[in-house]
């Protein structure tokens, strides 16, 4: 079988499950991690941008603090996560440092990806780290996450991260090499599925409830994650991580299941913005600003003539010409209050007006959609 063509995927999110990295006793598998680091270094040398979502904090911390996972209560798990996360990210730093790669730790809670304002903040930070060629190592902020407010499993977290950074591909490394018609561990007739065009009820029922011992995710959560990511234009791959150099293996033709996305991440994002029902305000723009937007630039405060409505940072606003014609929509980088104060202001004067540094754009070019109405 020919291998996965990575050249189509510039930005990759790789999810590493606990069971790959940590054994039943909570001991970290450094040899495996070193091989993964080789793969990541090869990919970044080839011009890919790699983000890692890694589980393992609770499993490692359980060993460090002598907590028995079976009998642990929520505060025990949170304490284990706090102690284990340090060791986890340190292990990544050590492994990638050998290749001259810097690692940055990011801990997220669902609010960071679900709330639009925080979504924009997290996106900018991750964007900056990627631009600096840093490899973000991301986990759920387990020390503050409780049952009601958690992603639940890192498959879902990884899908949200993929959506956040508009990744081209999400690779879920697992203890199975993809989706089967039934659970291959209990059914020898199970057939491997190579490609999934649409996630329908058949696919969901194939995923069933299969679970692995160490992590919290099973095939069902992986397929749900694939649903989130593919909807955001990000192709999703479930592949085996129970081998050395799992990403290289994929390149060399290793078995996996590919969930196709019908759009590119940018097109899916624009479609989402175009489809949002809840539009909270309006920005009226001068003709120069509209011309700049049509040339692919972001909207600067200086191009805004008037602000209407009551909106927060991250809300969708309508973009209008002075004639009143609607030219597009975008996510406001400022609240209506701040936007009013900033309209007509040069970007280098933003700090003088607001009293803090702020952002140079009113609507970022990745967060706007223009209507073809000229
Ligand atoms: N965030 C958890 C940890 O690092 C793992 C969650 C999961 O495996 O899905 O231990």
PDB file of N, CA and C in Angstrom, residues 269-276 278-286 289-291 293-294 297 299 315-332 363-365 367-374:
ATOM      1  N   UNK A 269     -14.013  27.525   7.750  1.00  0.00           N
ATOM      2  CA  UNK A 269     -14.073  28.642   8.697  1.00  0.00           C
ATOM      3  C   UNK A 269     -14.960  29.754   8.130  1.00  0.00           C
ATOM      4  N   UNK A 270     -14.718  30.075   6.864  1.00  0.00           N
ATOM      5  CA  UNK A 270     -15.490  31.161   6.236  1.00  0.00           C
ATOM      6  C   UNK A 270     -16.968  30.786   6.138  1.00  0.00           C
ATOM      7  N   UNK A 271     -17.198  29.525   5.861  1.00  0.00           N
ATOM      8  CA  UNK A 271     -18.582  29.077   5.776  1.00  0.00           C
ATOM      9  C   UNK A 271     -19.277  29.214   7.136  1.00  0.00           C
ATOM     10  N   UNK A 272     -18.506  28.899   8.179  1.00  0.00           N
ATOM     11  CA  UNK A 272     -19.061  29.023   9.532  1.00  0.00           C
ATOM     12  C   UNK A 272     -19.418  30.483   9.816  1.00  0.00           C
ATOM     13  N   UNK A 273     -18.491  31.384   9.485  1.00  0.00           N
ATOM     14  CA  UNK A 273     -18.745  32.812   9.745  1.00  0.00           C
ATOM     15  C   UNK A 273     -19.965  33.279   8.932  1.00  0.00           C
ATOM     16  N   UNK A 274     -20.030  32.847   7.689  1.00  0.00           N
ATOM     17  CA  UNK A 274     -21.150  33.250   6.823  1.00  0.00           C
ATOM     18  C   UNK A 274     -22.475  32.709   7.354  1.00  0.00           C
ATOM     19  N   UNK A 275     -22.421  31.559   8.017  1.00  0.00           N
ATOM     20  CA  UNK A 275     -23.656  30.900   8.442  1.00  0.00           C
ATOM     21  C   UNK A 275     -24.123  31.255   9.843  1.00  0.00           C
ATOM     22  N   UNK A 276     -23.292  31.996  10.609  1.00  0.00           N
ATOM     23  CA  UNK A 276     -23.697  32.320  11.987  1.00  0.00           C
ATOM     24  C   UNK A 276     -24.983  33.153  11.966  1.00  0.00           C
ATOM     25  N   UNK A 278     -26.416  34.623  14.627  1.00  0.00           N
ATOM     26  CA  UNK A 278     -26.444  35.621  15.671  1.00  0.00           C
ATOM     27  C   UNK A 278     -25.404  36.718  15.378  1.00  0.00           C
ATOM     28  N   UNK A 279     -25.797  37.712  14.577  1.00  0.00           N
ATOM     29  CA  UNK A 279     -24.867  38.797  14.242  1.00  0.00           C
ATOM     30  C   UNK A 279     -25.172  39.970  15.169  1.00  0.00           C
ATOM     31  N   UNK A 280     -24.120  40.456  15.838  1.00  0.00           N
ATOM     32  CA  UNK A 280     -24.371  41.367  16.964  1.00  0.00           C
ATOM     33  C   UNK A 280     -24.148  42.839  16.660  1.00  0.00           C
ATOM     34  N   UNK A 281     -23.548  43.183  15.533  1.00  0.00           N
ATOM     35  CA  UNK A 281     -23.293  44.602  15.298  1.00  0.00           C
ATOM     36  C   UNK A 281     -22.846  44.859  13.879  1.00  0.00           C
ATOM     37  N   UNK A 282     -22.493  46.107  13.642  1.00  0.00           N
ATOM     38  CA  UNK A 282     -22.104  46.517  12.278  1.00  0.00           C
ATOM     39  C   UNK A 282     -20.903  47.440  12.316  1.00  0.00           C
ATOM     40  N   UNK A 283     -20.048  47.275  11.333  1.00  0.00           N
ATOM     41  CA  UNK A 283     -18.965  48.240  11.146  1.00  0.00           C
ATOM     42  C   UNK A 283     -19.152  48.844   9.759  1.00  0.00           C
ATOM     43  N   UNK A 284     -19.162  50.183   9.674  1.00  0.00           N
ATOM     44  CA  UNK A 284     -19.223  50.833   8.356  1.00  0.00           C
ATOM     45  C   UNK A 284     -17.800  51.206   7.956  1.00  0.00           C
ATOM     46  N   UNK A 285     -17.450  50.859   6.724  1.00  0.00           N
ATOM     47  CA  UNK A 285     -16.058  51.007   6.291  1.00  0.00           C
ATOM     48  C   UNK A 285     -15.937  52.007   5.158  1.00  0.00           C
ATOM     49  N   UNK A 286     -14.792  52.658   5.078  1.00  0.00           N
ATOM     50  CA  UNK A 286     -14.584  53.535   3.921  1.00  0.00           C
ATOM     51  C   UNK A 286     -14.157  52.689   2.719  1.00  0.00           C
ATOM     52  N   UNK A 289     -10.773  50.863   2.732  1.00  0.00           N
ATOM     53  CA  UNK A 289     -10.723  49.647   3.554  1.00  0.00           C
ATOM     54  C   UNK A 289     -11.348  48.481   2.796  1.00  0.00           C
ATOM     55  N   UNK A 290     -12.462  48.755   2.114  1.00  0.00           N
ATOM     56  CA  UNK A 290     -13.127  47.666   1.383  1.00  0.00           C
ATOM     57  C   UNK A 290     -12.205  47.147   0.268  1.00  0.00           C
ATOM     58  N   UNK A 291     -11.535  48.072  -0.400  1.00  0.00           N
ATOM     59  CA  UNK A 291     -10.586  47.668  -1.449  1.00  0.00           C
ATOM     60  C   UNK A 291      -9.484  46.796  -0.860  1.00  0.00           C
ATOM     61  N   UNK A 293      -9.633  44.955   1.830  1.00  0.00           N
ATOM     62  CA  UNK A 293     -10.179  43.634   2.199  1.00  0.00           C
ATOM     63  C   UNK A 293     -10.269  42.749   0.949  1.00  0.00           C
ATOM     64  N   UNK A 294     -10.693  43.360  -0.144  1.00  0.00           N
ATOM     65  CA  UNK A 294     -10.815  42.566  -1.389  1.00  0.00           C
ATOM     66  C   UNK A 294      -9.445  42.112  -1.877  1.00  0.00           C
ATOM     67  N   UNK A 297      -6.377  41.845   2.645  1.00  0.00           N
ATOM     68  CA  UNK A 297      -5.837  42.373   3.905  1.00  0.00           C
ATOM     69  C   UNK A 297      -6.857  42.242   5.037  1.00  0.00           C
ATOM     70  N   UNK A 299      -8.916  44.061   8.283  1.00  0.00           N
ATOM     71  CA  UNK A 299      -9.540  45.374   8.470  1.00  0.00           C
ATOM     72  C   UNK A 299      -8.839  46.098   9.622  1.00  0.00           C
ATOM     73  N   UNK A 315     -17.398  38.282  18.671  1.00  0.00           N
ATOM     74  CA  UNK A 315     -18.738  38.197  18.057  1.00  0.00           C
ATOM     75  C   UNK A 315     -18.649  38.472  16.553  1.00  0.00           C
ATOM     76  N   UNK A 316     -19.653  37.983  15.839  1.00  0.00           N
ATOM     77  CA  UNK A 316     -19.692  38.226  14.395  1.00  0.00           C
ATOM     78  C   UNK A 316     -20.377  39.563  14.132  1.00  0.00           C
ATOM     79  N   UNK A 317     -19.755  40.378  13.289  1.00  0.00           N
ATOM     80  CA  UNK A 317     -20.351  41.676  12.918  1.00  0.00           C
ATOM     81  C   UNK A 317     -20.479  41.760  11.398  1.00  0.00           C
ATOM     82  N   UNK A 318     -21.443  42.570  10.969  1.00  0.00           N
ATOM     83  CA  UNK A 318     -21.632  42.808   9.533  1.00  0.00           C
ATOM     84  C   UNK A 318     -20.680  43.927   9.098  1.00  0.00           C
ATOM     85  N   UNK A 319     -20.106  43.776   7.927  1.00  0.00           N
ATOM     86  CA  UNK A 319     -19.247  44.825   7.381  1.00  0.00           C
ATOM     87  C   UNK A 319     -20.025  45.519   6.270  1.00  0.00           C
ATOM     88  N   UNK A 320     -20.143  46.846   6.378  1.00  0.00           N
ATOM     89  CA  UNK A 320     -20.964  47.588   5.413  1.00  0.00           C
ATOM     90  C   UNK A 320     -20.151  48.675   4.734  1.00  0.00           C
ATOM     91  N   UNK A 321     -20.572  49.004   3.504  1.00  0.00           N
ATOM     92  CA  UNK A 321     -20.012  50.177   2.829  1.00  0.00           C
ATOM     93  C   UNK A 321     -20.774  51.395   3.332  1.00  0.00           C
ATOM     94  N   UNK A 322     -20.260  52.589   3.031  1.00  0.00           N
ATOM     95  CA  UNK A 322     -20.945  53.805   3.490  1.00  0.00           C
ATOM     96  C   UNK A 322     -22.329  53.930   2.871  1.00  0.00           C
ATOM     97  N   UNK A 323     -22.485  53.340   1.676  1.00  0.00           N
ATOM     98  CA  UNK A 323     -23.795  53.366   1.012  1.00  0.00           C
ATOM     99  C   UNK A 323     -24.821  52.506   1.750  1.00  0.00           C
ATOM    100  N   UNK A 324     -24.361  51.719   2.710  1.00  0.00           N
ATOM    101  CA  UNK A 324     -25.257  50.830   3.448  1.00  0.00           C
ATOM    102  C   UNK A 324     -25.227  49.411   2.904  1.00  0.00           C
ATOM    103  N   UNK A 325     -24.541  49.218   1.775  1.00  0.00           N
ATOM    104  CA  UNK A 325     -24.488  47.880   1.188  1.00  0.00           C
ATOM    105  C   UNK A 325     -23.641  46.951   2.068  1.00  0.00           C
ATOM    106  N   UNK A 326     -24.152  45.734   2.305  1.00  0.00           N
ATOM    107  CA  UNK A 326     -23.401  44.763   3.114  1.00  0.00           C
ATOM    108  C   UNK A 326     -22.300  44.156   2.247  1.00  0.00           C
ATOM    109  N   UNK A 327     -21.053  44.254   2.694  1.00  0.00           N
ATOM    110  CA  UNK A 327     -19.952  43.698   1.886  1.00  0.00           C
ATOM    111  C   UNK A 327     -19.405  42.389   2.459  1.00  0.00           C
ATOM    112  N   UNK A 328     -19.679  42.133   3.730  1.00  0.00           N
ATOM    113  CA  UNK A 328     -19.170  40.885   4.302  1.00  0.00           C
ATOM    114  C   UNK A 328     -19.465  40.791   5.785  1.00  0.00           C
ATOM    115  N   UNK A 329     -18.768  39.886   6.420  1.00  0.00           N
ATOM    116  CA  UNK A 329     -18.917  39.632   7.853  1.00  0.00           C
ATOM    117  C   UNK A 329     -17.575  39.240   8.439  1.00  0.00           C
ATOM    118  N   UNK A 330     -17.419  39.457   9.717  1.00  0.00           N
ATOM    119  CA  UNK A 330     -16.178  38.988  10.322  1.00  0.00           C
ATOM    120  C   UNK A 330     -16.286  38.940  11.833  1.00  0.00           C
ATOM    121  N   UNK A 331     -15.276  38.372  12.457  1.00  0.00           N
ATOM    122  CA  UNK A 331     -15.229  38.291  13.916  1.00  0.00           C
ATOM    123  C   UNK A 331     -14.533  39.550  14.444  1.00  0.00           C
ATOM    124  N   UNK A 332     -15.230  40.276  15.316  1.00  0.00           N
ATOM    125  CA  UNK A 332     -14.658  41.520  15.839  1.00  0.00           C
ATOM    126  C   UNK A 332     -13.516  41.212  16.803  1.00  0.00           C
ATOM    127  N   UNK A 363     -10.652  43.419  12.354  1.00  0.00           N
ATOM    128  CA  UNK A 363     -11.100  42.074  11.952  1.00  0.00           C
ATOM    129  C   UNK A 363      -9.930  41.440  11.197  1.00  0.00           C
ATOM    130  N   UNK A 364      -9.509  40.265  11.656  1.00  0.00           N
ATOM    131  CA  UNK A 364      -8.373  39.609  11.006  1.00  0.00           C
ATOM    132  C   UNK A 364      -8.810  38.964   9.693  1.00  0.00           C
ATOM    133  N   UNK A 365      -7.921  38.950   8.709  1.00  0.00           N
ATOM    134  CA  UNK A 365      -8.311  38.433   7.382  1.00  0.00           C
ATOM    135  C   UNK A 365      -8.745  36.964   7.405  1.00  0.00           C
ATOM    136  N   UNK A 367     -10.540  35.723   9.625  1.00  0.00           N
ATOM    137  CA  UNK A 367     -11.821  35.663  10.333  1.00  0.00           C
ATOM    138  C   UNK A 367     -12.892  36.461   9.621  1.00  0.00           C
ATOM    139  N   UNK A 368     -12.728  36.668   8.323  1.00  0.00           N
ATOM    140  CA  UNK A 368     -13.776  37.425   7.632  1.00  0.00           C
ATOM    141  C   UNK A 368     -14.145  36.761   6.319  1.00  0.00           C
ATOM    142  N   UNK A 369     -15.370  37.036   5.919  1.00  0.00           N
ATOM    143  CA  UNK A 369     -15.834  36.522   4.636  1.00  0.00           C
ATOM    144  C   UNK A 369     -16.437  37.697   3.885  1.00  0.00           C
ATOM    145  N   UNK A 370     -16.084  37.810   2.581  1.00  0.00           N
ATOM    146  CA  UNK A 370     -16.614  38.911   1.768  1.00  0.00           C
ATOM    147  C   UNK A 370     -17.675  38.363   0.830  1.00  0.00           C
ATOM    148  N   UNK A 371     -18.718  39.123   0.623  1.00  0.00           N
ATOM    149  CA  UNK A 371     -19.762  38.694  -0.302  1.00  0.00           C
ATOM    150  C   UNK A 371     -19.464  39.270  -1.681  1.00  0.00           C
ATOM    151  N   UNK A 372     -19.723  38.477  -2.699  1.00  0.00           N
ATOM    152  CA  UNK A 372     -19.430  38.932  -4.070  1.00  0.00           C
ATOM    153  C   UNK A 372     -20.581  39.760  -4.608  1.00  0.00           C
ATOM    154  N   UNK A 373     -20.654  41.000  -4.154  1.00  0.00           N
ATOM    155  CA  UNK A 373     -21.826  41.777  -4.574  1.00  0.00           C
ATOM    156  C   UNK A 373     -21.445  43.057  -5.305  1.00  0.00           C
ATOM    157  N   UNK A 374     -20.230  43.058  -5.895  1.00  0.00           N
ATOM    158  CA  UNK A 374     -19.889  44.300  -6.606  1.00  0.00           C
ATOM    159  C   UNK A 374     -20.248  44.201  -8.078  1.00  0.00           C
TER     160      UNK A 374
END
